[in-house]
Amino acid sequence: MSGTTKHEFGGAWTQLKLDVFRDYVNFFTTALKNRNFNLHYADAFAGTGQQNLKTIEGQPVLFPQEDFEGSVRVALGLRHAFQVYHFNDISEEFCQELRKLADEYPGVDVRITQLDANEFVREFCAGLGSNDRAVLLLDPYNTELDWESVKVVANSQRIDVWVLFPLSTLLRMTPRDGSKIRPEWEATLNRLLGTDRWITELYKPKETPMMEDLFGEQPVSEVERLNVDGVSNFVKNRLAEQFPYVSDPVTLRSKNSPLFLFFLAVSNPSNVATGLAKKVSNQIIKKYSTR
């Protein structure tokens, strides 16, 4: 790939994310192919269209210098296609690579933008009409996604969105010992989660041994953050406050350490839409649960 900008991100977990995603968009386009809808696919953090996975221990044996196709190629390679593809990345170099990739698909309506992802989400949602349906992928590298953008997607009532949530970052920014929360992180956490309730909902009182002082035995109270499952449930519940349906997450790991939560959230409030999405997403998540 000499002379080509490489998009280095992720590890073996990236392939699991793409497998889950591929199965769902295949279902989505197949289920709606004979319906009178204009189908849109949008990727707010599109990268270059393919992944050069960061090297991790053991990877040269498992994945020897292999370029994995990214979500862009997954979407463009579907058996039943979308009518319009919207690829966005804030990097000019990545957008140049996306334009080259789009040239490989003549006749396909590919629209490439170079915007901040949150601005892209607002513009994309505002441009959808009553006859449009969409799948949106939001897989930020870290904390770039604002919760306000998630709310805009939920309010569209026309979008199925896969959200990659940076669990490992959230765990780092919410240390187990509540006394170690750094004040400079609070604004980022509020923006990422759309609330300051994490302060009370992610932390619980921790009982400590009674301590003697001059006035007798007095309890000393501290707070301790919930475990990983508790934090994951908090994130899912936040999404469920916005969307009619939210799947259980696929937890993406490296060396058994949780990195990201990958959720499906459905903005269409109809019972048919949410019921079908629930059935299919549960099947897909179960299929890949052993990986």
PDB file of N, CA and C in Angstrom, residues 177 179 204-213 216-224:
ATOM      1  N   ASP A 177     -11.892   4.370  43.142  1.00  0.00           N
ATOM      2  CA  ASP A 177     -11.948   5.199  44.345  1.00  0.00           C
ATOM      3  C   ASP A 177     -12.485   6.572  43.966  1.00  0.00           C
ATOM      4  N   SER A 179     -12.689   9.268  45.417  1.00  0.00           N
ATOM      5  CA  SER A 179     -11.916  10.445  45.829  1.00  0.00           C
ATOM      6  C   SER A 179     -10.855  10.823  44.805  1.00  0.00           C
ATOM      7  N   LYS A 204     -21.214   4.280  44.611  1.00  0.00           N
ATOM      8  CA  LYS A 204     -22.053   3.873  45.731  1.00  0.00           C
ATOM      9  C   LYS A 204     -21.240   4.010  47.021  1.00  0.00           C
ATOM     10  N   PRO A 205     -21.898   4.221  48.135  1.00  0.00           N
ATOM     11  CA  PRO A 205     -21.168   4.329  49.403  1.00  0.00           C
ATOM     12  C   PRO A 205     -20.402   3.050  49.695  1.00  0.00           C
ATOM     13  N   LYS A 206     -19.230   3.230  50.170  1.00  0.00           N
ATOM     14  CA  LYS A 206     -18.399   2.090  50.555  1.00  0.00           C
ATOM     15  C   LYS A 206     -18.250   2.092  52.071  1.00  0.00           C
ATOM     16  N   GLU A 207     -18.722   1.036  52.680  1.00  0.00           N
ATOM     17  CA  GLU A 207     -18.614   0.945  54.136  1.00  0.00           C
ATOM     18  C   GLU A 207     -17.168   0.662  54.532  1.00  0.00           C
ATOM     19  N   THR A 208     -16.664   1.432  55.482  1.00  0.00           N
ATOM     20  CA  THR A 208     -15.304   1.233  55.977  1.00  0.00           C
ATOM     21  C   THR A 208     -15.359   0.926  57.463  1.00  0.00           C
ATOM     22  N   PRO A 209     -14.323   0.321  58.001  1.00  0.00           N
ATOM     23  CA  PRO A 209     -14.338  -0.011  59.429  1.00  0.00           C
ATOM     24  C   PRO A 209     -14.536   1.228  60.291  1.00  0.00           C
ATOM     25  N   MET A 210     -15.198   1.038  61.426  1.00  0.00           N
ATOM     26  CA  MET A 210     -15.420   2.141  62.359  1.00  0.00           C
ATOM     27  C   MET A 210     -14.077   2.656  62.867  1.00  0.00           C
ATOM     28  N   MET A 211     -13.986   3.949  63.007  1.00  0.00           N
ATOM     29  CA  MET A 211     -12.745   4.555  63.489  1.00  0.00           C
ATOM     30  C   MET A 211     -12.990   5.291  64.796  1.00  0.00           C
ATOM     31  N   GLU A 212     -12.075   5.112  65.713  1.00  0.00           N
ATOM     32  CA  GLU A 212     -12.170   5.805  66.996  1.00  0.00           C
ATOM     33  C   GLU A 212     -11.666   7.236  66.851  1.00  0.00           C
ATOM     34  N   ASP A 213     -12.389   8.179  67.399  1.00  0.00           N
ATOM     35  CA  ASP A 213     -11.837   9.529  67.523  1.00  0.00           C
ATOM     36  C   ASP A 213     -12.163  10.034  68.928  1.00  0.00           C
ATOM     37  N   GLY A 216     -15.746   9.230  70.200  1.00  0.00           N
ATOM     38  CA  GLY A 216     -16.292   7.882  70.128  1.00  0.00           C
ATOM     39  C   GLY A 216     -16.207   7.329  68.720  1.00  0.00           C
ATOM     40  N   GLU A 217     -16.906   6.247  68.477  1.00  0.00           N
ATOM     41  CA  GLU A 217     -16.842   5.596  67.179  1.00  0.00           C
ATOM     42  C   GLU A 217     -17.679   6.359  66.159  1.00  0.00           C
ATOM     43  N   GLN A 218     -17.036   6.726  65.036  1.00  0.00           N
ATOM     44  CA  GLN A 218     -17.719   7.451  63.970  1.00  0.00           C
ATOM     45  C   GLN A 218     -17.434   6.731  62.648  1.00  0.00           C
ATOM     46  N   PRO A 219     -18.464   6.453  61.847  1.00  0.00           N
ATOM     47  CA  PRO A 219     -18.214   5.807  60.562  1.00  0.00           C
ATOM     48  C   PRO A 219     -17.572   6.776  59.574  1.00  0.00           C
ATOM     49  N   VAL A 220     -16.654   6.280  58.804  1.00  0.00           N
ATOM     50  CA  VAL A 220     -16.039   7.068  57.727  1.00  0.00           C
ATOM     51  C   VAL A 220     -16.587   6.529  56.409  1.00  0.00           C
ATOM     52  N   SER A 221     -17.270   7.374  55.662  1.00  0.00           N
ATOM     53  CA  SER A 221     -17.879   6.907  54.415  1.00  0.00           C
ATOM     54  C   SER A 221     -17.044   7.352  53.220  1.00  0.00           C
ATOM     55  N   GLU A 222     -16.950   6.472  52.227  1.00  0.00           N
ATOM     56  CA  GLU A 222     -16.301   6.771  50.963  1.00  0.00           C
ATOM     57  C   GLU A 222     -17.235   6.275  49.872  1.00  0.00           C
ATOM     58  N   VAL A 223     -16.902   6.604  48.632  1.00  0.00           N
ATOM     59  CA  VAL A 223     -17.687   6.070  47.523  1.00  0.00           C
ATOM     60  C   VAL A 223     -16.779   5.263  46.615  1.00  0.00           C
ATOM     61  N   GLU A 224     -17.385   4.226  46.014  1.00  0.00           N
ATOM     62  CA  GLU A 224     -16.653   3.321  45.146  1.00  0.00           C
ATOM     63  C   GLU A 224     -17.450   3.128  43.865  1.00  0.00           C
TER      64      GLU A 224
END
